[in-house]
CSV table of C-alpha atoms in Angstrom, one decimal:
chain,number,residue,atom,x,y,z
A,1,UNK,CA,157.6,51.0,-28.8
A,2,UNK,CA,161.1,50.1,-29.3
A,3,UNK,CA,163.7,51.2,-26.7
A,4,UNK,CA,167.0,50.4,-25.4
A,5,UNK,CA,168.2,50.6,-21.9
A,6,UNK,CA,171.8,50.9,-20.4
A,7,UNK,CA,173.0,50.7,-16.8
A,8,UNK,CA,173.2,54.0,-14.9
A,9,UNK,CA,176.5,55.2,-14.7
A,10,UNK,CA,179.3,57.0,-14.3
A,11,UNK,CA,181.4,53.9,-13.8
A,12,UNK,CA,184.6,54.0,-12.2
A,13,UNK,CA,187.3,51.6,-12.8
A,14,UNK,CA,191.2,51.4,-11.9
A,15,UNK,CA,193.0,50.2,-15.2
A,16,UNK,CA,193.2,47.0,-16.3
A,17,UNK,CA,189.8,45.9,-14.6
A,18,UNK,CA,187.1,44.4,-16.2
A,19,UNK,CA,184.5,46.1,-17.8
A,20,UNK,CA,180.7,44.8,-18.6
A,21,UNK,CA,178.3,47.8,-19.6
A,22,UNK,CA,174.3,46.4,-19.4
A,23,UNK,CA,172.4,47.1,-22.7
A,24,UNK,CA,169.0,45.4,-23.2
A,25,UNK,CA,166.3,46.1,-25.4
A,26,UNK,CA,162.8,45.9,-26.1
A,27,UNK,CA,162.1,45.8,-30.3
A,28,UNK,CA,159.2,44.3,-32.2
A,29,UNK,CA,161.1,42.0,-34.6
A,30,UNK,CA,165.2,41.5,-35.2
A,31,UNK,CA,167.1,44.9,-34.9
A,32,UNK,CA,170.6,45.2,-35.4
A,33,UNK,CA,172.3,46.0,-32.7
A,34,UNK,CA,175.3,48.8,-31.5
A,35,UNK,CA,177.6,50.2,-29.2
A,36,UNK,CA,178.7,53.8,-30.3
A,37,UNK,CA,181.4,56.1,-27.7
A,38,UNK,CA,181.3,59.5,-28.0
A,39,UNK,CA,185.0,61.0,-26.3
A,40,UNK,CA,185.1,63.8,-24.6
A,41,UNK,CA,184.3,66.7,-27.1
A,42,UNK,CA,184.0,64.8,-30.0
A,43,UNK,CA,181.0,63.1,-31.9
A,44,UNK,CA,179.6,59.4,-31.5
A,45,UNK,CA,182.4,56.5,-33.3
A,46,UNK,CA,180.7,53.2,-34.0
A,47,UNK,CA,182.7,50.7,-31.6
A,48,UNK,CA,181.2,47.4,-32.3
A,49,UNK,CA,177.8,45.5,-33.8
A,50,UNK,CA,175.9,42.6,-34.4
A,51,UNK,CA,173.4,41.7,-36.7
A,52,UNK,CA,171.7,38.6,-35.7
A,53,UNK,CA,171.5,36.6,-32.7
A,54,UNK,CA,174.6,35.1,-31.4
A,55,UNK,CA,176.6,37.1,-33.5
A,56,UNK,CA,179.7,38.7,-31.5
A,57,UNK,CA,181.1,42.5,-32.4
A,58,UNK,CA,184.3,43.4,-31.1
A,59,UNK,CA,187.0,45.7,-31.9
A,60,UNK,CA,190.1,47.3,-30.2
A,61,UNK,CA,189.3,44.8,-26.7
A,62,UNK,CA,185.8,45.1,-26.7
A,63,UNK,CA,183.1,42.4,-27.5
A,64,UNK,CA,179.6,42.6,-27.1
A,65,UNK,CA,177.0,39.1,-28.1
A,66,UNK,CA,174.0,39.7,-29.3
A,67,UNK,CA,171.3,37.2,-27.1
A,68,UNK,CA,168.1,37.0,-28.6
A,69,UNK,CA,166.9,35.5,-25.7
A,70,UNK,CA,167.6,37.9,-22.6
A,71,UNK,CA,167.1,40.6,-25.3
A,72,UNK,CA,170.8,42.0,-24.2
A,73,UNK,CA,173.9,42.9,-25.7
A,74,UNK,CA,176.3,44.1,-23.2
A,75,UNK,CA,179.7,45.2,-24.0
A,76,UNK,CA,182.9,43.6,-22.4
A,77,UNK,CA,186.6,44.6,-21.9
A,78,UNK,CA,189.0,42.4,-20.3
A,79,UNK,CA,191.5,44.9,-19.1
A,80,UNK,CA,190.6,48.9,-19.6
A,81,UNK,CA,192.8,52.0,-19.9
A,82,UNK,CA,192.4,55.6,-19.2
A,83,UNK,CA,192.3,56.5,-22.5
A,84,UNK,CA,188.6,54.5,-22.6
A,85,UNK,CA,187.7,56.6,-20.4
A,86,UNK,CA,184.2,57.8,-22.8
A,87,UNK,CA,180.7,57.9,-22.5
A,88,UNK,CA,178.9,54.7,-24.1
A,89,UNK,CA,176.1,54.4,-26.3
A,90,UNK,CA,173.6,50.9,-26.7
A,91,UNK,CA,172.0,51.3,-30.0
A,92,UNK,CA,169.6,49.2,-32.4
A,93,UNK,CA,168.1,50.1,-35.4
A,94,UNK,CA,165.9,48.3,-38.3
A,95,UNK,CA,167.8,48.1,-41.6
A,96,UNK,CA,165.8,46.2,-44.2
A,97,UNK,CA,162.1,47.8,-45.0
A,98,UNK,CA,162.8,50.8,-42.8
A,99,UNK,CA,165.2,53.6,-42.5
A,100,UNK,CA,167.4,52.6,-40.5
A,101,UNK,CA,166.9,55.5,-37.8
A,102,UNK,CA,168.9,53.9,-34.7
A,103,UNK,CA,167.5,54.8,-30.9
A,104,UNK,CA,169.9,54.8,-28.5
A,105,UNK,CA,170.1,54.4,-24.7
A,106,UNK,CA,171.0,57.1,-22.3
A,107,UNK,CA,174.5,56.7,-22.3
A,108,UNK,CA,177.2,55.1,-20.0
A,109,UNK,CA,179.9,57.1,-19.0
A,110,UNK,CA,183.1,55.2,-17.9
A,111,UNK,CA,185.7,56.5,-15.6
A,112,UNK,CA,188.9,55.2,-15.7
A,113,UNK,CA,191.6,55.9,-13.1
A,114,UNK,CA,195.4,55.2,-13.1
B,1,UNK,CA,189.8,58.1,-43.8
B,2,UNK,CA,186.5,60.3,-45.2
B,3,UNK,CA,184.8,61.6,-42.2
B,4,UNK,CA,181.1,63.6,-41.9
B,5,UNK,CA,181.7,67.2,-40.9
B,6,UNK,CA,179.4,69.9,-39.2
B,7,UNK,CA,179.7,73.6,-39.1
B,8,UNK,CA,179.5,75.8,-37.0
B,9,UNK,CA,180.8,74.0,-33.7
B,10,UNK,CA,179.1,76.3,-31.6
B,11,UNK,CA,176.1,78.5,-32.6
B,12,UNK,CA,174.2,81.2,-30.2
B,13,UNK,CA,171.4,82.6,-31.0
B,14,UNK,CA,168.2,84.3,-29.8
B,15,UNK,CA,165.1,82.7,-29.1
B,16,UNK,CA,162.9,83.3,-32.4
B,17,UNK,CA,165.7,83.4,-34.4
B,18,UNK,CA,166.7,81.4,-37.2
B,19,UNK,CA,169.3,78.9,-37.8
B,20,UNK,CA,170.7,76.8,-40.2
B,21,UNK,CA,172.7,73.9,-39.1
B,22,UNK,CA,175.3,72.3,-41.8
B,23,UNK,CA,176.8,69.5,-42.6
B,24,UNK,CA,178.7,67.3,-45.4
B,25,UNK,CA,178.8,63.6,-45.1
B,26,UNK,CA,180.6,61.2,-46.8
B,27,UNK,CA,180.9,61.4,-50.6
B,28,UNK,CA,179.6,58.1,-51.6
B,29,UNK,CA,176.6,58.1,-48.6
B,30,UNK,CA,173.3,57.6,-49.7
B,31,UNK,CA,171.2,58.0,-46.3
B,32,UNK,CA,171.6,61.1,-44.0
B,33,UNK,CA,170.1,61.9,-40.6
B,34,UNK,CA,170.2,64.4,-37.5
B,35,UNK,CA,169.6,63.9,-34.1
B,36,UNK,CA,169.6,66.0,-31.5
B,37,UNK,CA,170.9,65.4,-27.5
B,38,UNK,CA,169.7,67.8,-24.9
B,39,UNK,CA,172.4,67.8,-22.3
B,40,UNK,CA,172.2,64.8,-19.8
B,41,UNK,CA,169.8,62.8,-22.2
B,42,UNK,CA,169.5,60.8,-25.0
B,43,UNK,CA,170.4,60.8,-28.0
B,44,UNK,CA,167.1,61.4,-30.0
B,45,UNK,CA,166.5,60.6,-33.8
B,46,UNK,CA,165.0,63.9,-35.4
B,47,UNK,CA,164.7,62.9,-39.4
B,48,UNK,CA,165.9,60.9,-41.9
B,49,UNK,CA,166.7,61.6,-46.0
B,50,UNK,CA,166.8,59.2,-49.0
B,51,UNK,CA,166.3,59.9,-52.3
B,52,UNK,CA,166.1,64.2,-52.0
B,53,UNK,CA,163.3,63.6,-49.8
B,54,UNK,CA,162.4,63.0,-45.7
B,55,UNK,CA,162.0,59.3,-45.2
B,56,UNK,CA,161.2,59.0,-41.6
B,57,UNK,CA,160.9,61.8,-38.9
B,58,UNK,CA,159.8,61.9,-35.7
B,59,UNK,CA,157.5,64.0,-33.4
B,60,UNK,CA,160.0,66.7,-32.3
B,61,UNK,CA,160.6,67.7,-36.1
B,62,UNK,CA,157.6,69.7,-36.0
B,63,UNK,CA,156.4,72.6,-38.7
B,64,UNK,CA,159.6,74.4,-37.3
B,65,UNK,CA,161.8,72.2,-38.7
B,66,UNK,CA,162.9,71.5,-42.2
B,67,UNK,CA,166.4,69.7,-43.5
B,68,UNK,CA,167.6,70.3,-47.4
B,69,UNK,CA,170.2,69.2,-49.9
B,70,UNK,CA,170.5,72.8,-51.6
B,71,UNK,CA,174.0,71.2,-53.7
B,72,UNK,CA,174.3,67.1,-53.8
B,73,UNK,CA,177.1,67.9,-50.6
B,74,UNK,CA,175.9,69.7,-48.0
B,75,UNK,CA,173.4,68.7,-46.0
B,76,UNK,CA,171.2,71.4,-43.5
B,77,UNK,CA,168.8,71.5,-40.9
B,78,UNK,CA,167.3,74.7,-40.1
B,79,UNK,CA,165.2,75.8,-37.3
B,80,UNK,CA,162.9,78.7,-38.3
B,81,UNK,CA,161.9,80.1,-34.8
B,82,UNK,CA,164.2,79.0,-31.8
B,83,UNK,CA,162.8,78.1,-28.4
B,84,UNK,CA,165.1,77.6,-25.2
B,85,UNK,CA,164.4,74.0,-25.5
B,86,UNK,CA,165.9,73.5,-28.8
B,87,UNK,CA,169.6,73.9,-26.9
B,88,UNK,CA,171.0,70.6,-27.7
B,89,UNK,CA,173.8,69.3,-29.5
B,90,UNK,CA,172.9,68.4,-32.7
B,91,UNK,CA,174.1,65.3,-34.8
B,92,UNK,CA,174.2,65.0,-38.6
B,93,UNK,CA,174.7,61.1,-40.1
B,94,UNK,CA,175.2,59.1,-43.2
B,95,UNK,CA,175.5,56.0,-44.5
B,96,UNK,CA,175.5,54.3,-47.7
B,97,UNK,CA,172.8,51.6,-46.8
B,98,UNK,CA,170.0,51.5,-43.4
B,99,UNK,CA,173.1,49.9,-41.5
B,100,UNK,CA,176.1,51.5,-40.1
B,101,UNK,CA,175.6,55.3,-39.8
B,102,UNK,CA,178.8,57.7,-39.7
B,103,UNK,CA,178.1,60.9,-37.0
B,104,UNK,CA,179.8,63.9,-37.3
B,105,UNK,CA,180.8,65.6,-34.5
B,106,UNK,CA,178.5,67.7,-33.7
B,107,UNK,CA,176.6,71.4,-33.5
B,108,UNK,CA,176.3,73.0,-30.1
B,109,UNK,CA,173.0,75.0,-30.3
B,110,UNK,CA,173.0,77.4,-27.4
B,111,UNK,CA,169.2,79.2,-27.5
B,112,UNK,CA,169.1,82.8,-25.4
């Protein structure tokens, strides 16, 4: 079936290091794709997506490039700060035809220190 | 900004009890969901809702579960007899279209 898998974490970083969180996935067909971060104590926030191949999300520093052909879409920060300190969700989901239900990874959680 | 919200926070209960889970998504949102994530997993899709009916749901929304739109606002879930593995945090969702889905931030469901 369909699935998403995300590097094990937690992932520590100083601030302002680079970040690259794996995602790949395994879908029958062309799913859209997601990276949701849940802050501590508060729900899941839609941080970036991508609807086709080669498409790039990105917002607030991060990108993420959707690559039809390694089945991946991992997400990227040039410089991080505590405050993205968060766990990280890899999503996709099927829009057209179906209902759009997304299934998620396990979760990333980033660390990052001063 | 609109925003989906979900009461209670926190909710205790007994096992075999009942509960009802609420929440209210965003006015103009045509698609609602919950999922549920037991602590230190997933994020799991429970059930979908289009149309004032269930669209999709998967194998943990068994006979004990149903979801309702008593008033064209709220949305609910309810549990009818709690088990200890039902703890979770539960998410509701909406969107207007099967694309980007809005979560709230959460029910914690703590089963005794």
């Amino acid at each position: 079936g369909d699935s998403v898998t995300q590097m094990e974490g937690p992932v520590t970083l100083s601030e302002e290091a680079f970040l690259t969180i794996n995602c790949t996935y395994t879908a029958t067909g062309y799913p859209s794709l997601f990276w949701y971060v849940q802050y501590p104590g508060e729900g899941l926030q839609l941080l970036l997506k991508a609807t086709k191949a080669d498409d790039k999300g990105s917002n607030k520093g991060f990108e993420a490039t959707y690559r039809k052909e390694t089945t991946s879409f991992h997400l990227e920060k040039g410089s991080v700060q505590v405050s993205d300190s968060a766990v990280y969700f890899c999503a996709l989901s099927f829009g057209s035809g179906n209902t759009g239900k997304l299934i998620f990874g396990q979760g990333t959680t980033l660390q990052v220190k001063p | 900004e609109p925003e989906v919200t979900q009461t209670p926070s926190h909710q205790v209960t007994q096992m075999g009890q009942e509960v009802i889970l609420r929440c209210v998504p965003i006015s103009n949102h045509l698609y609602f969901y919950w999922y549920r994530q037991i602590l230190g997993q997933k994020v799991e899709f429970l059930v979908s809702f289009y149309n004032n009916e269930i669209s999709e749901k998967s194998e943990i929304f068994d006979d004990q579960f149903s979801v309702e739109r008593p008033d064209g606002s709220n949305f609910t879930l309810k549990i009818r007899s709690t088990k200890l593995e039902d703890s979770a945090m539960y998410f509701c969702a909406s969107s207007v279209g099967r694309d980007t889905q809005y979560f709230g931030p959460g029910t914690r469901l703590t089963v005794l």
